[in-house]
Amino acid sequence: MRYISTRGLTAPLAFSDAVITGLAPDGGLLVPESIPDVGGELEALSKLSFTGLAKAVLPRFIDDIPPSDLSKLVDAAYADFDCADVVELRQAGAIEVLELFHGPTLSFKDIALQFLGRLFAYILEARGERLNLLGATSGDTGSAAIAGVRGQPGINIFVMYPLGRVSRLQELQMTTVADANVHCLAVQGSFDDCQTLLKGVFGDLEFKRRLSLGAVNSVNWARVLAQVLYYGYASLRSPAPPSFCVPTGNFGNVFAGYVAKRMGFPIDKLIIATNENDILSVFFASGLYRRGEVRFTISPAMDIQVASNFERFLHYHLDGDAEALRAFMADFQARGEARLPPPGDEVFMATAVDAGGTLEAIRDVHRGTGYVADPHTAVGLAAARRLSVPSPVICMGAAHPAKFPEAVNEAVGEPVAVHPALESLRGLPERRTVLKAESAAVKAFIEANAGSGQRSAG
Ligand SMILES: *Cc1c(COP(=O)(O)O)cnc(C)c1O
């Protein structure tokens, strides 16, 4: 299986190269040349555990790592999750919640990043190379990426986050990690500024090559791939093809659902639930993709205007027409908006939920069922309750409520949102560097901290 760029100007890459490269050299995102079809094997796949399904599905997308090695990577990645089978389906009234936050940093991102960290280490060791990872986080990605690679030989990680725009607990989950290969960069700007910096630094191809820079943000194909697994897993445990309701910002999580559906897993609708940053829900209703000002909400991991994975969806929506995609993206880049015919509601439904609706969903669901949802999951629950969906609805449980205690405790009216792993972080020593939102500052920091023994990745 080879990987091609959505922009069509990069020669096809093997899986391992796609993982190390992150963003394609032509500025596009990497997608598999074709999507494997598992529609004829659902009966057998439905009997597998989460890791069993991973071992059965991943080799269809990965043909340059022996399945026995992949199998070990999968076992190592998911060994530390604190529930019976990596993810957990919980009933919250009429809606089921697929809890994806049983990994080390308590958000769904651990599912992808525990796997990606080990994949990086494996590929680098085989090649005798080193890698400097650079990522931008709106909160949860950073800690999950750090947890995935902390202490791994051959890897340094640099994580930018918007200063004062991530919750205190999210910041502690990053800045209290003592491993010397971890560097936290607090940027004086918004998350979109961090993403712009990221694109800028990666756009300097000479710098990227010289520093062996790799990406760990949601554009890495391996992250999408790991997330496909839980859609498959949950769809095969539902009495009828379910609809998944997905709180989203970067379109990463919901795009994985789209891939799972295209693979033939029994999935009905994909419901895109955004907060007030509604660029995606506006697009799916009208075909207009228009950038607005970022609004800061109680679901901060979704405070995103430019959805980095949206380009992958466009690739399929435009039937692989790279020229049309480049024109759309250039339009958007130049004017802050671009337009297509609205996609219709055959696969996607979309709605935006404001702070009032989010808090109300936390409160109502807690009163009615005892279930405590974090504000991101609650955006999904509110969307699912609002839309009339003909199939059973599974809402993605994005984070443990204790990561966002202020909003959750306010909504419920009592201090229900606690988790011992988070409490133990308070008072630990912290390390972080505050930087201006300028790519020169970021590059200088990376250059100074890339570590001894740095050698270029051939
Ligand atoms: C990252 C994150 C999201 C948004 O995920 P996308 O990949 O942008 O769809 C939502 N909720 C939580 C808790 C997150 O950490």
mmCIF file with all atom_site columns, N, CA, C and O and ligand atoms in Angstrom, residues 107-109 138 140-141 218 227 246-254 301-302 304 374 376 398-399 404, ligand 1:
data_model
loop_
_atom_site.group_PDB
_atom_site.id
_atom_site.type_symbol
_atom_site.label_atom_id
_atom_site.label_alt_id
_atom_site.label_comp_id
_atom_site.label_asym_id
_atom_site.label_entity_id
_atom_site.label_seq_id
_atom_site.pdbx_PDB_ins_code
_atom_site.Cartn_x
_atom_site.Cartn_y
_atom_site.Cartn_z
_atom_site.occupancy
_atom_site.B_iso_or_equiv
_atom_site.pdbx_formal_charge
_atom_site.auth_seq_id
_atom_site.auth_comp_id
_atom_site.auth_asym_id
_atom_site.auth_atom_id
_atom_site.pdbx_PDB_model_num
ATOM   1   N N  . SER A 1 107 ? -7.483  11.257 27.337 1.00 0.00 ? 107 SER A N  1
ATOM   2   C CA . SER A 1 107 ? -8.304  11.698 26.204 1.00 0.00 ? 107 SER A CA 1
ATOM   3   C C  . SER A 1 107 ? -8.195  10.661 25.089 1.00 0.00 ? 107 SER A C  1
ATOM   4   O O  . SER A 1 107 ? -7.306  9.803  25.116 1.00 0.00 ? 107 SER A O  1
ATOM   5   N N  . PHE A 1 108 ? -9.075  10.766 24.095 1.00 0.00 ? 108 PHE A N  1
ATOM   6   C CA . PHE A 1 108 ? -9.067  9.769  23.018 1.00 0.00 ? 108 PHE A CA 1
ATOM   7   C C  . PHE A 1 108 ? -7.760  9.801  22.229 1.00 0.00 ? 108 PHE A C  1
ATOM   8   O O  . PHE A 1 108 ? -7.433  8.854  21.518 1.00 0.00 ? 108 PHE A O  1
ATOM   9   N N  . LYS A 1 109 ? -7.022  10.887 22.359 1.00 0.00 ? 109 LYS A N  1
ATOM   10  C CA . LYS A 1 109 ? -5.796  11.008 21.568 1.00 0.00 ? 109 LYS A CA 1
ATOM   11  C C  . LYS A 1 109 ? -4.757  9.952  21.937 1.00 0.00 ? 109 LYS A C  1
ATOM   12  O O  . LYS A 1 109 ? -3.898  9.629  21.124 1.00 0.00 ? 109 LYS A O  1
ATOM   13  N N  . SER A 1 138 ? -3.992  22.094 21.037 1.00 0.00 ? 138 SER A N  1
ATOM   14  C CA . SER A 1 138 ? -4.991  22.969 21.638 1.00 0.00 ? 138 SER A CA 1
ATOM   15  C C  . SER A 1 138 ? -5.300  22.440 23.041 1.00 0.00 ? 138 SER A C  1
ATOM   16  O O  . SER A 1 138 ? -6.237  22.884 23.674 1.00 0.00 ? 138 SER A O  1
ATOM   17  N N  . ASP A 1 140 ? -5.136  18.675 24.416 1.00 0.00 ? 140 ASP A N  1
ATOM   18  C CA . ASP A 1 140 ? -4.982  17.244 24.676 1.00 0.00 ? 140 ASP A CA 1
ATOM   19  C C  . ASP A 1 140 ? -3.923  16.560 23.817 1.00 0.00 ? 140 ASP A C  1
ATOM   20  O O  . ASP A 1 140 ? -3.318  15.585 24.244 1.00 0.00 ? 140 ASP A O  1
ATOM   21  N N  . THR A 1 141 ? -3.691  17.051 22.605 1.00 0.00 ? 141 THR A N  1
ATOM   22  C CA . THR A 1 141 ? -2.716  16.397 21.739 1.00 0.00 ? 141 THR A CA 1
ATOM   23  C C  . THR A 1 141 ? -1.327  16.413 22.357 1.00 0.00 ? 141 THR A C  1
ATOM   24  O O  . THR A 1 141 ? -0.601  15.429 22.288 1.00 0.00 ? 141 THR A O  1
ATOM   25  N N  . SER A 1 218 ? -2.391  16.147 14.131 1.00 0.00 ? 218 SER A N  1
ATOM   26  C CA . SER A 1 218 ? -3.409  15.225 13.630 1.00 0.00 ? 218 SER A CA 1
ATOM   27  C C  . SER A 1 218 ? -3.298  14.970 12.127 1.00 0.00 ? 218 SER A C  1
ATOM   28  O O  . SER A 1 218 ? -4.095  14.227 11.575 1.00 0.00 ? 218 SER A O  1
ATOM   29  N N  . GLN A 1 227 ? -7.287  5.508  14.811 1.00 0.00 ? 227 GLN A N  1
ATOM   30  C CA . GLN A 1 227 ? -8.637  5.903  15.209 1.00 0.00 ? 227 GLN A CA 1
ATOM   31  C C  . GLN A 1 227 ? -9.713  5.150  14.425 1.00 0.00 ? 227 GLN A C  1
ATOM   32  O O  . GLN A 1 227 ? -10.824 4.978  14.914 1.00 0.00 ? 227 GLN A O  1
ATOM   33  N N  . VAL A 1 246 ? -19.756 12.684 16.729 1.00 0.00 ? 246 VAL A N  1
ATOM   34  C CA . VAL A 1 246 ? -18.344 12.941 16.985 1.00 0.00 ? 246 VAL A CA 1
ATOM   35  C C  . VAL A 1 246 ? -18.079 14.414 17.272 1.00 0.00 ? 246 VAL A C  1
ATOM   36  O O  . VAL A 1 246 ? -18.177 15.256 16.377 1.00 0.00 ? 246 VAL A O  1
ATOM   37  N N  . PRO A 1 247 ? -17.745 14.735 18.522 1.00 0.00 ? 247 PRO A N  1
ATOM   38  C CA . PRO A 1 247 ? -17.317 16.105 18.805 1.00 0.00 ? 247 PRO A CA 1
ATOM   39  C C  . PRO A 1 247 ? -16.012 16.359 18.072 1.00 0.00 ? 247 PRO A C  1
ATOM   40  O O  . PRO A 1 247 ? -15.053 15.606 18.243 1.00 0.00 ? 247 PRO A O  1
ATOM   41  N N  . THR A 1 248 ? -15.950 17.386 17.253 1.00 0.00 ? 248 THR A N  1
ATOM   42  C CA . THR A 1 248 ? -14.769 17.527 16.409 1.00 0.00 ? 248 THR A CA 1
ATOM   43  C C  . THR A 1 248 ? -14.383 18.986 16.220 1.00 0.00 ? 248 THR A C  1
ATOM   44  O O  . THR A 1 248 ? -15.196 19.888 16.375 1.00 0.00 ? 248 THR A O  1
ATOM   45  N N  . GLY A 1 249 ? -13.106 19.176 15.882 1.00 0.00 ? 249 GLY A N  1
ATOM   46  C CA . GLY A 1 249 ? -12.583 20.509 15.601 1.00 0.00 ? 249 GLY A CA 1
ATOM   47  C C  . GLY A 1 249 ? -11.695 20.439 14.367 1.00 0.00 ? 249 GLY A C  1
ATOM   48  O O  . GLY A 1 249 ? -11.876 21.156 13.398 1.00 0.00 ? 249 GLY A O  1
ATOM   49  N N  . ASN A 1 250 ? -10.743 19.505 14.406 1.00 0.00 ? 250 ASN A N  1
ATOM   50  C CA . ASN A 1 250 ? -9.799  19.317 13.308 1.00 0.00 ? 250 ASN A CA 1
ATOM   51  C C  . ASN A 1 250 ? -10.310 18.350 12.247 1.00 0.00 ? 250 ASN A C  1
ATOM   52  O O  . ASN A 1 250 ? -9.584  18.042 11.311 1.00 0.00 ? 250 ASN A O  1
ATOM   53  N N  . PHE A 1 251 ? -11.502 17.789 12.447 1.00 0.00 ? 251 PHE A N  1
ATOM   54  C CA . PHE A 1 251 ? -12.060 16.804 11.531 1.00 0.00 ? 251 PHE A CA 1
ATOM   55  C C  . PHE A 1 251 ? -11.255 15.506 11.564 1.00 0.00 ? 251 PHE A C  1
ATOM   56  O O  . PHE A 1 251 ? -11.400 14.650 10.705 1.00 0.00 ? 251 PHE A O  1
ATOM   57  N N  . GLY A 1 252 ? -10.383 15.339 12.588 1.00 0.00 ? 252 GLY A N  1
ATOM   58  C CA . GLY A 1 252 ? -9.532  14.162 12.634 1.00 0.00 ? 252 GLY A CA 1
ATOM   59  C C  . GLY A 1 252 ? -10.325 12.935 13.034 1.00 0.00 ? 252 GLY A C  1
ATOM   60  O O  . GLY A 1 252 ? -10.353 11.918 12.326 1.00 0.00 ? 252 GLY A O  1
ATOM   61  N N  . ASN A 1 253 ? -10.982 13.034 14.178 1.00 0.00 ? 253 ASN A N  1
ATOM   62  C CA . ASN A 1 253 ? -11.727 11.901 14.691 1.00 0.00 ? 253 ASN A CA 1
ATOM   63  C C  . ASN A 1 253 ? -12.833 11.492 13.713 1.00 0.00 ? 253 ASN A C  1
ATOM   64  O O  . ASN A 1 253 ? -12.976 10.320 13.357 1.00 0.00 ? 253 ASN A O  1
ATOM   65  N N  . VAL A 1 254 ? -13.592 12.445 13.235 1.00 0.00 ? 254 VAL A N  1
ATOM   66  C CA . VAL A 1 254 ? -14.715 12.094 12.358 1.00 0.00 ? 254 VAL A CA 1
ATOM   67  C C  . VAL A 1 254 ? -14.214 11.597 10.991 1.00 0.00 ? 254 VAL A C  1
ATOM   68  O O  . VAL A 1 254 ? -14.827 10.718 10.374 1.00 0.00 ? 254 VAL A O  1
ATOM   69  N N  . ALA A 1 301 ? -10.513 21.964 23.221 1.00 0.00 ? 301 ALA A N  1
ATOM   70  C CA . ALA A 1 301 ? -9.823  21.133 22.232 1.00 0.00 ? 301 ALA A CA 1
ATOM   71  C C  . ALA A 1 301 ? -10.503 21.230 20.868 1.00 0.00 ? 301 ALA A C  1
ATOM   72  O O  . ALA A 1 301 ? -9.981  20.720 19.873 1.00 0.00 ? 301 ALA A O  1
ATOM   73  N N  . MET A 1 302 ? -11.656 21.868 20.818 1.00 0.00 ? 302 MET A N  1
ATOM   74  C CA . MET A 1 302 ? -12.367 22.053 19.551 1.00 0.00 ? 302 MET A CA 1
ATOM   75  C C  . MET A 1 302 ? -12.412 23.519 19.137 1.00 0.00 ? 302 MET A C  1
ATOM   76  O O  . MET A 1 302 ? -13.161 23.880 18.235 1.00 0.00 ? 302 MET A O  1
ATOM   77  N N  . ILE A 1 304 ? -11.138 25.552 17.071 1.00 0.00 ? 304 ILE A N  1
ATOM   78  C CA . ILE A 1 304 ? -10.328 25.482 15.869 1.00 0.00 ? 304 ILE A CA 1
ATOM   79  C C  . ILE A 1 304 ? -11.149 26.032 14.719 1.00 0.00 ? 304 ILE A C  1
ATOM   80  O O  . ILE A 1 304 ? -12.340 25.725 14.606 1.00 0.00 ? 304 ILE A O  1
ATOM   81  N N  . ASP A 1 374 ? -17.600 14.863 29.887 1.00 0.00 ? 374 ASP A N  1
ATOM   82  C CA . ASP A 1 374 ? -16.760 16.064 29.808 1.00 0.00 ? 374 ASP A CA 1
ATOM   83  C C  . ASP A 1 374 ? -17.400 17.012 28.779 1.00 0.00 ? 374 ASP A C  1
ATOM   84  O O  . ASP A 1 374 ? -18.283 16.601 28.015 1.00 0.00 ? 374 ASP A O  1
ATOM   85  N N  . HIS A 1 376 ? -16.478 18.197 25.938 1.00 0.00 ? 376 HIS A N  1
ATOM   86  C CA . HIS A 1 376 ? -16.359 17.831 24.523 1.00 0.00 ? 376 HIS A CA 1
ATOM   87  C C  . HIS A 1 376 ? -17.356 16.722 24.185 1.00 0.00 ? 376 HIS A C  1
ATOM   88  O O  . HIS A 1 376 ? -18.109 16.808 23.219 1.00 0.00 ? 376 HIS A O  1
ATOM   89  N N  . ALA A 1 398 ? -14.839 11.719 24.456 1.00 0.00 ? 398 ALA A N  1
ATOM   90  C CA . ALA A 1 398 ? -13.565 12.275 23.998 1.00 0.00 ? 398 ALA A CA 1
ATOM   91  C C  . ALA A 1 398 ? -12.525 12.399 25.101 1.00 0.00 ? 398 ALA A C  1
ATOM   92  O O  . ALA A 1 398 ? -11.330 12.228 24.850 1.00 0.00 ? 398 ALA A O  1
ATOM   93  N N  . ALA A 1 399 ? -12.970 12.745 26.306 1.00 0.00 ? 399 ALA A N  1
ATOM   94  C CA . ALA A 1 399 ? -12.011 12.956 27.395 1.00 0.00 ? 399 ALA A CA 1
ATOM   95  C C  . ALA A 1 399 ? -12.665 12.599 28.719 1.00 0.00 ? 399 ALA A C  1
ATOM   96  O O  . ALA A 1 399 ? -13.899 12.623 28.849 1.00 0.00 ? 399 ALA A O  1
ATOM   97  N N  . PHE A 1 404 ? -11.573 18.569 32.727 1.00 0.00 ? 404 PHE A N  1
ATOM   98  C CA . PHE A 1 404 ? -12.267 19.864 32.585 1.00 0.00 ? 404 PHE A CA 1
ATOM   99  C C  . PHE A 1 404 ? -13.212 20.077 33.773 1.00 0.00 ? 404 PHE A C  1
ATOM   100 O O  . PHE A 1 404 ? -14.426 20.201 33.604 1.00 0.00 ? 404 PHE A O  1
HETATM 101 C C1 . LIG B 2 .   ? -8.622  16.705 20.116 1.00 0.00 ? 1   LIG B C1 1
HETATM 102 C C2 . LIG B 2 .   ? -9.916  16.679 20.812 1.00 0.00 ? 1   LIG B C2 1
HETATM 103 C C3 . LIG B 2 .   ? -11.100 16.918 20.105 1.00 0.00 ? 1   LIG B C3 1
HETATM 104 C C4 . LIG B 2 .   ? -11.129 17.258 18.639 1.00 0.00 ? 1   LIG B C4 1
HETATM 105 O O1 . LIG B 2 .   ? -10.614 16.204 17.884 1.00 0.00 ? 1   LIG B O1 1
HETATM 106 P P1 . LIG B 2 .   ? -10.521 16.296 16.292 1.00 0.00 ? 1   LIG B P1 1
HETATM 107 O O2 . LIG B 2 .   ? -9.469  15.335 15.910 1.00 0.00 ? 1   LIG B O2 1
HETATM 108 O O3 . LIG B 2 .   ? -10.223 17.698 15.998 1.00 0.00 ? 1   LIG B O3 1
HETATM 109 O O4 . LIG B 2 .   ? -11.813 15.896 15.765 1.00 0.00 ? 1   LIG B O4 1
HETATM 110 C C5 . LIG B 2 .   ? -12.282 16.846 20.822 1.00 0.00 ? 1   LIG B C5 1
HETATM 111 N N1 . LIG B 2 .   ? -12.315 16.553 22.131 1.00 0.00 ? 1   LIG B N1 1
HETATM 112 C C6 . LIG B 2 .   ? -11.191 16.315 22.829 1.00 0.00 ? 1   LIG B C6 1
HETATM 113 C C7 . LIG B 2 .   ? -11.292 16.003 24.278 1.00 0.00 ? 1   LIG B C7 1
HETATM 114 C C8 . LIG B 2 .   ? -9.963  16.363 22.191 1.00 0.00 ? 1   LIG B C8 1
HETATM 115 O O5 . LIG B 2 .   ? -8.853  16.119 22.890 1.00 0.00 ? 1   LIG B O5 1
#
